[in-house]
Amino acid sequence: MLLFGQFRFDSERLVLYCGQQEIALRPKVAQLLAYFVARPNELVKREVVLKDLWQHGEFREAALNQSITELRQALGDSAKHPLFIKTLPQQGYMWICDVKVAPCLRKRNRILIGIALGVAVSLGSMVYLYNNSPFAHSQLQAQPQLIIHSMQNHTGVQANAWWGYALEGVLRSRLQQDYQLLPKSRTPDYIDSVTKEAPQQFYLSLKPLQQRFLLQAELAGRSTEVIVEQLDDNFSDIATQLIASLTDSSGFVADQPLAVNGLSDYYRGVQALTEHGPQLAEQYFEAALIQTPEHVPSRLELAKIAWLQGDIPKAKAHFSLIELSPTSLALRARYYLYLGTFEKALGEFDNAKHSAQLALRAAQKSQQIELIASAYQLIADAAWSTTQWQDYTHAMSAAYALIGSRSFAYSEAQRSFYLANPPAAGPQQKNTLNLAQSKEVLEVATRYYRQTERQIDLARSLFAYGQNYLVPVSESEDSLLEALEIASSSGDKYFKVQVLTYLGFYYIQLHRGDEALSYLNQVDIDDAFIPAIEQLSVLKAMAYMDIGLTTNNHEPLQEAHRRLTQLLANEKTSAMTHANAQLLLAWVALKQGDVDNAESLTQSAFQAYKLSGLDDAIVYAKYTQMYIYLLRNKPDQALDLIDFEQDKEAHLMLFYASVAAHMAKNDVVLMRSKRMLGELQNSQMLLEQLGLLTQQPQKSVELITELLDAPYSVYCQSKWILE
């Protein structure tokens, strides 16, 4: 046992004590403490610590910073006035507190201090291998799958539904050891399913019975009924009765009911959050905290609600007040998921990925599929935003292995509108989104949520459905507008911003720039949400560009030019947005007749896309360069850019290749490119333009600009079904 200050540290078990109280430390933080106390008063360089404790991982620097911060917090230490860990700028750290060995254990601890580093490194390697195994959830495979359906409330009083949420919460907590609990979001997939692959299903319904209530429950062909005298905190006992009646868990030992005041308010908040949104839910969680200030679930929901409503300082305050040491693994996973999602919204992608890894670790230990899949999805989100395609593909593949197409229907919908149209932001062949499968999943989900009270789930399904390019415009527009209506009334300002922003993009694609601006101008969001602000800036510039291109109005084009130039001048603009702004500015230059500037900007965008592995976006830069070569009467150089295998679904690539082949009198390439173009949907107008051009005896810049769609005619690339 090692002694320093008021602390005792068991270097064998890596446990820290202050007096008789154990202080909870993450394994990596405990390893870091063991590392320091083994080297008192020695300069420990950062690169050495990273080499010894973080041999793997892309975000080792951030992980070390986070661990140092957590260790200081546990010790009550200060970076400015240190008692234990002193920071030596540009050098590293030094443990400055004397370390003593408890007398009765002096000999034993001499050995332990020597091997503390070895233990720390071994543990670190084990954690890394566990977290990075492709199928860390394999231990779940032997467990039967189970979906616990939301309780059907037949009492006639919607306010009674909170009790069902509470009962379901206890059931999920107690059955997770014996079943693979599938996410509630998958309920629509199996609501009418009778296939062999369908999981077991737990049904609950509550009916009035002579001033009391009758709870009916069914699981795997077994059913039972329980008389409930009143709807209060008895849901824990009721859950025990149901499990005893409906399962074979004869050795089941019920958890002790939680002695927490305000649980009814908490579950009323959960109901309100699911059915109406954060605005109504907030007051219930606040009421629960008044009764029990240390109730972590209520505090966690309030942290999430705060940032969804745009109150960043309040959100950070709630997160900082949460003490994780006494909480369950599942709750820890939720904490890091909420925190990571918040960090992602702020543009702190490295922190978000770190939080997602911590969430994954806790979720895997808790063996809850929904939490594991959500952690992988958050890792994928962070990887997408930082163009780390290998990490993205790995994480989404893991999520898909856990919950199938459901993992893509929602997560990928938030990114899908970048894939088919500029500004592009996706790697070709690296996106596993199946639009047809997603459309089917979302149709079922939307029908199901319309029959329930879960308005927020309905809004998110409508939003994802409206973004699917296989949905006809006549349906997608109504779907998006309905999602906006629900989001506006829910108090979820961040979700409302997402819908408004997408509607702006949506109407740009429909050649309705004025309508796009009307929605984009409604966006009201704190500047701290950097990715959303950046996205908004690009789309407003695109809307002005669209108006200028379609009306030949000089002023909107100038406004688009001004906004895009501002983005390029801003040092905080992300590399991805910087490249998109260059390409969009090139299109404005082409419209204004400045071909030299357009070519320079196009080449810069091309190099940036190539460096980031954005193969889809490279296509836009390539066909823009092809158009420039056509303007300069250099058809052979234009043909050098075409790759018929890689570009077989790019309308303008094939179109410009056909024009270049005609100009170069290359009949073989002309026949091939024209045939491939004709096989694509929405290509008839381009083929008509090609026919008009081939009838002209001479080819000039004026003729090309007059007859041919320019590269800024992004609508030619649209994959929407315009019905």
XYZ file of C-alpha atoms in Angstrom:
723
model
C 0.000 0.000 0.000
C 1.456 3.359 -1.057
C 0.828 6.517 0.959
C 0.886 10.095 -0.361
C -0.862 13.124 1.073
C -4.233 12.019 2.444
C -4.434 9.097 0.000
C -3.660 5.385 0.000
C -3.092 3.533 -3.251
C -3.302 -0.231 -3.549
C -0.849 -0.723 -6.402
C -1.730 -4.408 -6.705
C -5.439 -3.864 -7.242
C -5.012 -0.332 -8.678
C -7.490 1.093 -6.159
C -7.271 4.579 -4.618
C -8.563 5.420 -1.120
C -9.062 8.637 0.784
C -9.574 7.645 4.408
C -11.943 4.675 4.295
C -13.616 5.792 1.076
C -12.686 4.193 -2.234
C -12.300 6.713 -5.069
C -13.451 5.349 -8.406
C -10.958 5.634 -11.244
C -11.193 4.481 -14.819
C -8.701 1.636 -15.463
C -6.517 3.862 -17.634
C -6.490 6.635 -15.012
C -5.511 4.110 -12.329
C -2.726 2.858 -14.595
C -1.515 6.421 -15.053
C -1.452 6.937 -11.279
C 0.576 3.727 -10.862
C 2.962 5.015 -13.518
C 3.511 8.334 -11.700
C 3.920 6.988 -8.156
C 6.553 4.560 -9.442
C 8.603 7.623 -10.523
C 8.366 10.294 -7.786
C 10.232 13.547 -8.516
C 11.266 12.360 -11.989
C 10.575 14.210 -15.243
C 8.203 12.031 -17.249
C 8.089 13.079 -20.892
C 4.748 13.009 -22.697
C 6.040 10.903 -25.567
C 7.354 8.306 -23.085
C 4.012 8.089 -21.284
C 2.229 7.714 -24.605
C 4.643 5.016 -25.731
C 4.267 3.061 -22.484
C 0.527 3.406 -21.854
C -1.009 4.230 -25.226
C 0.857 2.151 -27.751
C -2.183 2.122 -30.033
C -4.942 4.489 -31.001
C -5.185 7.589 -33.144
C -6.175 9.972 -30.376
C -3.502 9.167 -27.829
C -2.736 12.823 -27.125
C -6.371 13.601 -26.333
C -6.663 10.425 -24.250
C -3.622 11.391 -22.156
C -4.956 14.918 -21.616
C -8.320 13.543 -20.529
C -6.717 11.013 -18.157
C -4.474 13.672 -16.580
C -7.539 15.865 -16.028
C -9.514 13.005 -14.453
C -6.600 12.047 -12.195
C -6.204 15.625 -10.986
C -9.931 15.810 -10.281
C -9.805 12.586 -8.262
C -6.871 13.920 -6.216
C -8.327 17.413 -5.847
C -5.219 18.714 -7.569
C -4.744 21.907 -9.580
C -2.641 22.438 -12.687
C -1.851 26.016 -11.596
C -1.031 25.166 -7.969
C -0.129 21.456 -8.025
C 0.286 19.262 -4.989
C 0.753 15.999 -6.861
C 1.201 16.390 -10.634
C 3.255 19.275 -11.954
C 3.181 20.173 -15.644
C 6.534 21.163 -17.128
C 5.733 23.085 -20.342
C 7.143 21.573 -23.543
C 8.625 18.724 -21.455
C 6.116 16.566 -19.611
C 5.024 15.904 -16.033
C 6.515 15.319 -12.589
C 5.005 13.627 -9.531
C 6.015 16.048 -6.748
C 4.411 14.483 -3.656
C 6.409 12.143 -1.423
C 5.396 8.493 -1.723
C 5.757 6.191 1.272
C 5.222 2.473 1.631
C 3.033 1.305 4.515
C 5.502 -0.300 7.025
C 3.850 -3.685 7.293
C 3.820 -4.044 3.536
C 7.149 -2.394 2.719
C 8.888 -5.450 1.271
C 5.892 -6.568 -0.714
C 5.303 -3.136 -2.205
C 8.901 -2.743 -3.266
C 8.175 -5.537 -5.705
C 4.778 -4.139 -6.658
C 6.125 -0.694 -7.454
C 8.574 -2.339 -9.810
C 5.896 -4.239 -11.687
C 3.185 -1.528 -11.573
C 4.130 -0.284 -15.015
C 4.037 -3.796 -16.465
C 0.548 -4.356 -15.073
C -0.596 -1.003 -16.421
C 0.732 -1.697 -19.891
C -0.762 -5.202 -19.964
C -4.157 -3.928 -18.907
C -4.010 -1.201 -21.505
C -3.259 -3.715 -24.237
C -6.111 -5.968 -23.116
C -8.577 -3.081 -23.154
C -7.439 -2.020 -26.607
C -7.775 -5.508 -28.062
C -11.200 -5.977 -26.493
C -12.546 -2.681 -27.743
C -11.173 -3.090 -31.246
C -12.222 -6.668 -31.936
C -14.679 -6.718 -34.872
C -17.271 -8.745 -32.985
C -16.762 -7.957 -29.314
C -20.454 -8.749 -28.826
C -20.025 -12.440 -29.723
C -20.835 -13.493 -26.168
C -24.357 -12.271 -26.831
C -24.933 -14.721 -29.653
C -26.024 -17.591 -27.408
C -28.687 -15.545 -25.626
C -32.253 -15.489 -26.968
C -33.278 -12.203 -28.533
C -36.075 -10.224 -26.904
C -38.053 -7.087 -27.709
C -39.971 -5.479 -24.857
C -42.868 -3.593 -26.422
C -44.120 -0.334 -24.972
C -47.040 -0.890 -22.618
C -50.426 -0.424 -24.248
C -52.262 2.098 -22.084
C -56.007 1.337 -22.238
C -56.923 3.290 -19.104
C -58.206 6.249 -21.078
C -55.777 8.579 -19.276
C -52.597 9.297 -21.206
C -50.898 10.575 -18.050
C -50.869 6.977 -16.764
C -48.428 5.949 -19.484
C -45.451 6.974 -17.316
C -45.986 3.859 -15.203
C -45.485 1.683 -18.284
C -42.192 3.415 -19.038
C -41.094 2.754 -15.451
C -42.127 -0.908 -15.582
C -40.373 -1.381 -18.899
C -37.213 0.234 -17.515
C -37.062 -2.228 -14.614
C -37.788 -5.188 -16.887
C -35.002 -4.193 -19.258
C -32.564 -3.807 -16.375
C -33.358 -7.244 -14.951
C -33.692 -9.256 -18.143
C -30.525 -8.003 -19.807
C -28.477 -10.757 -18.172
C -30.543 -13.540 -19.752
C -31.594 -12.027 -23.096
C -30.253 -10.070 -26.031
C -32.485 -7.034 -25.618
C -33.112 -5.532 -29.043
C -33.530 -1.765 -29.381
C -37.044 -0.387 -29.163
C -36.481 1.219 -32.545
C -36.691 -2.266 -34.069
C -40.205 -2.857 -32.777
C -41.777 -1.940 -36.157
C -39.667 -4.623 -37.865
C -41.255 -7.414 -35.866
C -44.673 -6.122 -34.868
C -46.417 -8.467 -37.338
C -43.580 -10.901 -37.921
C -44.053 -14.663 -37.534
C -40.762 -15.776 -39.087
C -38.405 -18.163 -37.355
C -35.837 -15.383 -37.102
C -38.221 -13.169 -35.137
C -37.134 -12.574 -31.526
C -39.215 -13.352 -28.484
C -41.594 -10.523 -27.705
C -42.781 -9.181 -24.353
C -46.222 -7.535 -24.520
C -47.758 -5.400 -21.772
C -51.200 -3.804 -21.545
C -52.943 -1.901 -18.756
C -56.744 -1.671 -18.391
C -59.036 -0.106 -15.773
C -60.703 -2.550 -13.366
C -63.147 -1.210 -10.738
C -60.995 1.682 -9.507
C -57.956 -0.514 -9.851
C -55.951 -1.672 -12.863
C -55.426 -4.971 -14.647
C -51.936 -5.528 -16.065
C -51.762 -8.232 -18.721
C -48.401 -9.567 -19.854
C -47.309 -12.102 -22.460
C -43.899 -13.581 -23.232
C -43.103 -16.460 -25.603
C -46.562 -17.999 -25.393
C -46.905 -17.557 -21.644
C -49.292 -15.008 -20.189
C -50.184 -13.666 -16.787
C -52.360 -11.010 -15.165
C -51.611 -8.829 -12.160
C -54.041 -6.636 -10.242
C -52.448 -3.232 -9.621
C -54.032 -1.270 -6.802
C -52.528 2.063 -7.817
C -49.872 3.418 -10.156
C -47.019 4.446 -7.909
C -43.495 3.246 -7.175
C -44.669 -0.379 -7.058
C -43.404 -1.055 -10.590
C -40.266 -2.750 -9.214
C -42.313 -5.343 -7.307
C -44.640 -5.827 -10.280
C -41.649 -6.495 -12.529
C -40.476 -9.179 -10.098
C -43.883 -10.888 -10.277
C -43.916 -10.815 -14.072
C -40.417 -12.284 -14.411
C -41.246 -15.051 -11.943
C -44.430 -15.924 -13.847
C -43.201 -15.684 -17.426
C -39.587 -16.895 -17.370
C -37.719 -19.983 -16.249
C -35.461 -17.959 -13.978
C -36.215 -20.048 -10.898
C -32.996 -18.861 -9.318
C -33.793 -15.264 -10.057
C -33.005 -12.881 -7.219
C -34.780 -9.558 -7.472
C -32.819 -6.366 -7.158
C -33.547 -4.352 -4.086
C -35.986 -1.562 -4.987
C -34.131 1.686 -5.404
C -34.759 4.010 -2.492
C -34.914 7.086 -4.699
C -37.498 9.797 -4.324
C -38.843 11.317 -7.497
C -38.732 8.186 -9.661
C -42.293 8.794 -10.785
C -41.278 12.281 -11.971
C -38.276 10.825 -13.761
C -40.385 8.321 -15.689
C -42.967 10.980 -16.437
C -40.069 12.866 -17.974
C -39.064 9.803 -20.017
C -42.640 9.564 -21.293
C -42.761 13.256 -22.160
C -39.367 13.082 -23.883
C -40.502 10.203 -26.084
C -43.978 11.429 -26.862
C -43.689 15.227 -26.896
C -40.031 16.285 -26.789
C -37.655 18.049 -24.388
C -39.745 21.148 -23.724
C -42.340 19.266 -21.664
C -39.914 16.670 -20.295
C -37.554 19.205 -18.723
C -39.881 20.128 -15.855
C -40.291 16.492 -14.777
C -36.551 15.831 -14.634
C -36.054 19.052 -12.676
C -38.752 17.930 -10.226
C -36.980 14.583 -9.800
C -33.696 16.361 -9.035
C -35.325 18.593 -6.445
C -36.299 15.473 -4.524
C -33.033 13.611 -5.155
C -30.202 15.959 -6.255
C -27.818 13.049 -6.870
C -30.168 11.215 -9.271
C -27.811 10.751 -12.235
C -30.389 9.694 -14.892
C -32.397 12.902 -14.390
C -29.257 15.041 -14.444
C -28.088 13.303 -17.610
C -31.368 13.926 -19.421
C -31.268 17.582 -18.381
C -27.745 17.892 -19.794
C -28.956 16.561 -23.128
C -32.088 18.713 -23.104
C -30.031 21.837 -22.371
C -27.859 21.553 -25.460
C -30.759 20.453 -27.654
C -32.401 23.713 -26.619
C -29.219 25.630 -27.414
C -28.097 26.375 -23.835
C -24.468 25.256 -23.992
C -23.277 26.612 -20.603
C -26.197 24.911 -18.862
C -25.453 21.630 -20.622
C -21.787 21.755 -19.604
C -22.778 22.547 -16.016
C -25.061 19.492 -15.851
C -22.411 17.211 -17.343
C -19.822 18.479 -14.847
C -22.097 17.721 -11.883
C -22.563 14.063 -12.800
C -20.677 11.604 -10.604
C -20.223 8.295 -12.417
C -18.594 6.212 -9.693
C -21.813 4.796 -8.175
C -23.611 4.281 -11.481
C -24.275 1.152 -13.538
C -22.314 0.292 -16.670
C -25.355 0.997 -18.827
C -25.745 4.460 -17.339
C -22.051 5.175 -17.864
C -22.444 4.179 -21.500
C -25.386 6.555 -21.856
C -23.396 9.355 -20.221
C -20.532 9.043 -22.688
C -22.952 8.683 -25.614
C -24.749 11.888 -24.629
C -21.472 13.705 -24.022
C -19.941 12.466 -27.279
C -22.985 13.505 -29.298
C -22.794 16.961 -27.703
C -19.070 17.181 -28.513
C -19.755 16.145 -32.095
C -22.365 18.906 -32.431
C -19.742 21.398 -31.209
C -17.238 20.146 -33.779
C -14.971 18.572 -31.136
C -14.601 15.373 -33.147
C -11.540 13.951 -31.387
C -13.254 14.346 -28.023
C -16.415 12.832 -29.460
C -14.561 9.768 -30.663
C -12.852 9.391 -27.286
C -16.216 9.582 -25.499
C -17.642 7.079 -27.973
C -14.825 4.632 -27.164
C -15.565 4.983 -23.441
C -19.260 4.436 -24.178
C -18.415 1.346 -26.208
C -16.321 -0.098 -23.405
C -19.094 0.333 -20.841
C -21.784 -0.829 -23.278
C -19.899 -4.018 -24.136
C -19.512 -4.848 -20.469
C -23.218 -4.204 -19.882
C -24.015 -6.415 -22.919
C -26.768 -4.116 -24.195
C -27.037 -4.242 -27.970
C -28.673 -0.843 -28.347
C -25.915 0.894 -26.427
C -23.144 -0.983 -28.244
C -24.645 -0.139 -31.642
C -25.126 3.511 -30.659
C -21.483 3.728 -29.588
C -20.333 2.313 -32.923
C -22.585 4.778 -34.743
C -21.097 7.682 -32.796
C -17.600 6.464 -33.655
C -18.690 6.335 -37.301
C -20.084 9.889 -37.098
C -16.810 11.236 -35.735
C -14.784 9.274 -38.292
C -16.976 10.570 -41.128
C -16.478 14.155 -40.025
C -12.699 13.705 -39.951
C -12.563 11.694 -43.237
C -11.174 8.603 -41.506
C -12.879 6.172 -43.833
C -11.384 2.962 -42.481
C -12.646 3.722 -38.974
C -15.993 4.774 -40.405
C -16.432 1.561 -42.376
C -15.372 -0.620 -39.444
C -17.738 1.107 -37.010
C -20.771 1.038 -39.296
C -20.124 -2.597 -40.183
C -20.098 -3.426 -36.485
C -23.355 -1.502 -35.960
C -24.923 -3.290 -38.917
C -23.876 -6.668 -37.515
C -25.746 -5.778 -34.321
C -28.973 -4.186 -35.535
C -29.002 -4.541 -39.318
C -30.460 -1.941 -41.664
C -31.945 -0.052 -38.735
C -28.459 1.293 -38.040
C -28.376 2.934 -41.467
C -31.952 4.134 -41.775
C -31.383 6.860 -39.192
C -27.641 7.457 -38.921
C -26.940 7.560 -42.620
C -30.002 9.656 -43.416
C -28.247 12.546 -41.718
C -25.420 12.279 -44.244
C -27.120 10.869 -47.328
C -27.973 14.214 -48.892
C -24.274 14.863 -49.396
C -23.753 11.708 -51.402
C -25.728 12.372 -54.567
C -25.286 16.126 -54.991
C -22.731 18.840 -54.258
C -21.461 19.887 -51.849
C -20.275 16.317 -51.675
C -18.722 14.772 -48.622
C -18.534 11.056 -49.024
C -16.132 8.360 -50.132
C -17.182 6.406 -53.196
C -17.832 2.750 -52.388
C -17.259 3.451 -48.687
C -20.892 4.172 -47.891
C -22.853 1.006 -47.222
C -26.226 2.728 -47.161
C -28.865 0.742 -49.045
C -31.470 3.316 -50.046
C -34.071 0.734 -51.080
C -33.748 -1.159 -47.815
C -33.737 2.079 -45.825
C -36.910 3.261 -47.576
C -38.709 0.036 -46.673
C -37.571 0.176 -43.048
C -38.689 3.775 -42.694
C -42.083 3.183 -44.310
C -42.829 0.501 -41.727
C -41.508 2.652 -38.891
C -43.577 5.662 -39.945
C -46.785 3.607 -40.086
C -46.050 2.141 -36.661
C -45.261 5.453 -34.958
C -48.399 7.040 -36.396
C -50.365 4.508 -34.370
C -48.546 5.336 -31.134
C -48.018 8.432 -29.027
C -44.286 8.541 -29.793
C -44.229 11.773 -31.802
C -40.464 12.284 -31.613
C -39.764 8.862 -33.108
C -42.331 9.654 -35.800
C -40.598 12.962 -36.593
C -37.185 11.318 -36.941
C -38.601 8.603 -39.196
C -40.314 11.234 -41.356
C -37.097 13.238 -41.555
C -35.044 10.231 -42.646
C -37.756 9.160 -45.115
C -37.838 12.621 -46.688
C -34.081 12.441 -47.330
C -34.243 9.156 -49.218
C -33.689 9.719 -52.955
C -35.948 6.804 -53.860
C -38.938 8.577 -52.325
C -40.831 10.657 -54.940
C -40.620 14.395 -54.365
C -44.384 14.600 -53.891
C -44.008 12.387 -50.791
C -40.653 13.581 -49.499
C -41.710 17.224 -49.303
C -44.769 16.408 -47.165
C -42.653 14.121 -44.996
C -40.048 16.811 -44.311
C -42.627 19.509 -43.582
C -44.435 17.253 -41.119
C -41.119 16.485 -39.390
C -40.499 20.240 -39.120
C -43.920 20.817 -37.571
C -43.318 18.195 -34.878
C -39.770 19.402 -34.218
C -40.958 22.998 -33.835
C -43.522 22.083 -31.189
C -41.211 19.719 -29.285
C -38.711 22.296 -28.028
C -35.833 20.376 -29.640
C -34.185 23.372 -31.282
C -31.204 21.394 -32.552
C -33.429 18.893 -34.362
C -35.445 21.785 -35.783
C -32.209 23.303 -37.117
C -31.346 19.988 -38.790
C -34.719 19.838 -40.544
C -34.655 23.502 -41.596
C -31.129 23.133 -42.954
C -32.042 20.083 -44.952
C -35.147 21.796 -46.333
C -32.850 24.541 -47.603
C -30.742 21.973 -49.444
C -33.886 20.198 -50.644
C -35.322 23.275 -52.357
C -31.954 24.183 -53.893
C -32.068 20.803 -55.633
C -35.583 21.561 -56.865
C -34.351 24.802 -58.419
C -36.307 26.881 -55.893
C -33.610 29.047 -54.357
C -35.981 31.620 -52.852
C -37.814 28.918 -50.895
C -34.475 27.471 -49.812
C -33.441 30.822 -48.375
C -36.772 31.210 -46.575
C -36.040 28.041 -44.573
C -32.321 28.661 -44.111
C -33.047 32.151 -42.751
C -35.199 30.580 -40.031
C -32.194 28.752 -38.578
C -31.299 30.160 -35.165
C -28.339 28.393 -33.575
C -25.433 29.280 -31.310
C -22.138 29.919 -33.124
C -20.528 27.284 -30.900
C -22.229 24.590 -32.988
C -19.492 24.970 -35.579
C -20.435 22.157 -38.019
C -24.047 23.362 -38.245
C -22.978 26.991 -38.734
C -20.516 25.963 -41.429
C -23.112 23.856 -43.207
C -25.600 26.734 -43.035
C -23.055 29.131 -44.574
C -22.394 26.811 -47.513
C -26.083 26.234 -48.196
C -26.963 29.941 -48.083
C -24.216 30.573 -50.621
C -25.606 27.747 -52.761
C -29.115 29.205 -52.543
C -27.919 32.603 -53.744
C -25.885 30.905 -56.456
C -28.949 28.942 -57.544
C -31.049 32.117 -57.788
C -28.328 33.845 -59.798
C -27.843 30.917 -62.164
C -31.525 30.397 -62.869
C -32.481 34.070 -63.244
C -29.227 35.410 -64.727
C -29.360 37.992 -61.943
C -25.937 39.448 -61.163
C -26.628 40.465 -57.546
C -27.357 36.971 -56.107
C -24.204 35.685 -57.829
C -22.195 38.435 -56.201
C -23.684 37.527 -52.819
C -22.796 33.883 -53.373
C -19.252 34.945 -54.334
C -18.946 37.058 -51.180
C -20.132 34.282 -48.870
C -17.927 31.613 -50.433
C -14.896 33.902 -50.285
C -15.573 34.483 -46.580
C -15.576 30.728 -45.979
C -12.241 30.362 -47.758
C -10.726 33.207 -45.733
C -11.859 31.758 -42.399
C -9.043 29.750 -40.792
C -11.576 27.671 -38.835
C -13.330 26.376 -41.960
C -12.888 22.602 -42.175
C -10.863 21.099 -45.000
C -13.958 19.458 -46.440
C -15.985 22.687 -46.515
C -12.963 24.597 -47.825
C -12.776 22.261 -50.828
C -16.532 22.491 -51.440
C -16.396 26.295 -51.307
C -13.580 26.296 -53.873
C -15.608 24.201 -56.286
C -18.776 26.247 -55.813
C -16.770 29.441 -56.338
C -15.370 27.915 -59.540
C -18.930 27.460 -60.797
C -19.742 31.084 -60.016
C -16.609 32.114 -61.923
C -17.689 30.025 -64.921
C -21.078 31.707 -64.963
C -19.318 35.070 -64.851
C -17.017 34.087 -67.713
C -13.807 33.943 -65.656
C -12.522 30.604 -66.985
C -8.925 30.982 -65.734
C -10.032 31.546 -62.138
C -12.543 28.715 -62.437
C -9.827 26.298 -63.552
C -7.472 27.277 -60.722
C -10.213 26.811 -58.116
C -11.305 23.498 -59.658
C -7.795 22.076 -59.551
C -7.407 23.121 -55.905
C -10.707 21.454 -55.021
C -9.681 18.311 -56.918
C -6.430 18.001 -54.965
C -8.219 18.561 -51.644
C -10.823 15.896 -52.446
C -8.124 13.473 -53.512
C -6.118 14.071 -50.352
C -9.200 13.377 -48.199
C -10.240 10.283 -50.144
C -13.510 11.894 -51.251
C -13.918 9.934 -54.475
C -17.532 10.992 -55.015
C -16.613 14.659 -54.761
C -13.691 14.183 -57.156
C -16.259 13.444 -59.864
C -17.658 16.973 -59.557
C -14.211 18.501 -59.921
C -13.438 16.184 -62.845
C -16.490 17.045 -64.911
C -15.979 20.730 -64.148
C -12.455 20.451 -65.580
C -13.880 18.550 -68.580
C -16.277 21.428 -69.257
C -13.392 23.914 -69.102
C -11.464 21.841 -71.654
C -14.527 21.881 -73.926
C -14.689 25.674 -73.653
C -11.033 25.814 -74.667
C -11.574 23.400 -77.571
C -9.350 20.708 -76.033
C -11.560 17.601 -76.381
C -8.684 15.080 -76.155
C -7.679 16.427 -72.745
C -11.296 16.213 -71.645
C -11.446 12.552 -72.705
C -8.312 11.812 -70.686
C -10.340 12.463 -67.519
C -13.112 9.925 -68.140
C -13.035 6.510 -66.442
C -15.991 4.580 -67.840
C -16.014 2.067 -65.013
C -15.673 4.516 -62.160
C -17.865 7.231 -63.714
C -20.594 5.031 -65.172
C -23.348 6.654 -63.058
C -22.196 10.279 -63.364
C -24.500 11.999 -65.851
C -22.298 14.965 -66.657
C -19.099 12.906 -66.967
C -20.730 10.757 -69.646
C -22.396 13.779 -71.249
C -19.178 15.787 -71.549
C -17.340 12.659 -72.728
C -19.910 12.323 -75.533
C -19.450 15.984 -76.510
C -15.649 15.678 -76.402
C -15.744 12.477 -78.478
C -17.898 14.213 -81.090
C -15.533 17.201 -81.189
C -12.516 14.853 -81.487
C -14.306 12.724 -84.109
C -13.854 9.613 -81.934
C -16.910 7.583 -82.942
C -16.081 4.576 -80.748
C -15.993 6.608 -77.539
C -19.022 8.612 -78.667
C -21.148 5.493 -79.122
C -20.047 4.044 -75.791
C -20.567 7.185 -73.707
C -23.878 7.990 -75.398
C -25.155 4.449 -74.791
C -24.141 4.531 -71.107
C -25.743 7.953 -70.654
C -28.988 6.698 -72.185
C -29.129 3.866 -69.633
C -29.309 6.354 -66.724
C -32.537 7.844 -65.418
C -33.225 11.561 -66.071
C -30.808 11.658 -69.021
C -33.217 12.524 -71.857
C -32.626 16.285 -71.662
C -28.866 15.808 -71.902
C -29.263 13.521 -74.908
C -31.394 16.188 -76.609
C -28.670 18.780 -75.981
C -26.109 16.404 -77.469
C -28.305 15.978 -80.552
C -28.585 19.737 -81.034
C -24.831 20.193 -80.694
C -23.983 17.469 -83.215
C -26.168 19.199 -85.802
C -24.097 22.404 -85.643
C -21.357 22.762 -88.283
C -18.937 24.582 -85.934
C -18.198 24.396 -82.225
C -17.539 27.640 -80.348
C -17.401 28.746 -76.732
C -20.642 30.643 -77.206
C -22.366 27.606 -78.680
C -21.191 25.306 -75.897
C -22.326 27.687 -73.160
C -25.642 28.215 -74.954
C -26.530 24.583 -75.639
C -24.896 22.516 -72.906
C -25.728 22.177 -69.226
C -22.821 23.635 -67.279
C -21.280 21.791 -64.295
C -23.199 23.996 -61.880
C -26.412 22.410 -63.170
C -26.282 20.104 -60.176
C -29.845 18.989 -60.801
C -28.555 16.765 -63.605
C -26.801 14.733 -60.936
C -29.899 14.391 -58.770
C -31.044 10.858 -58.032
C -34.465 11.933 -56.836
C -37.535 10.491 -58.503
C -39.163 13.691 -59.763
C -42.786 12.482 -59.847
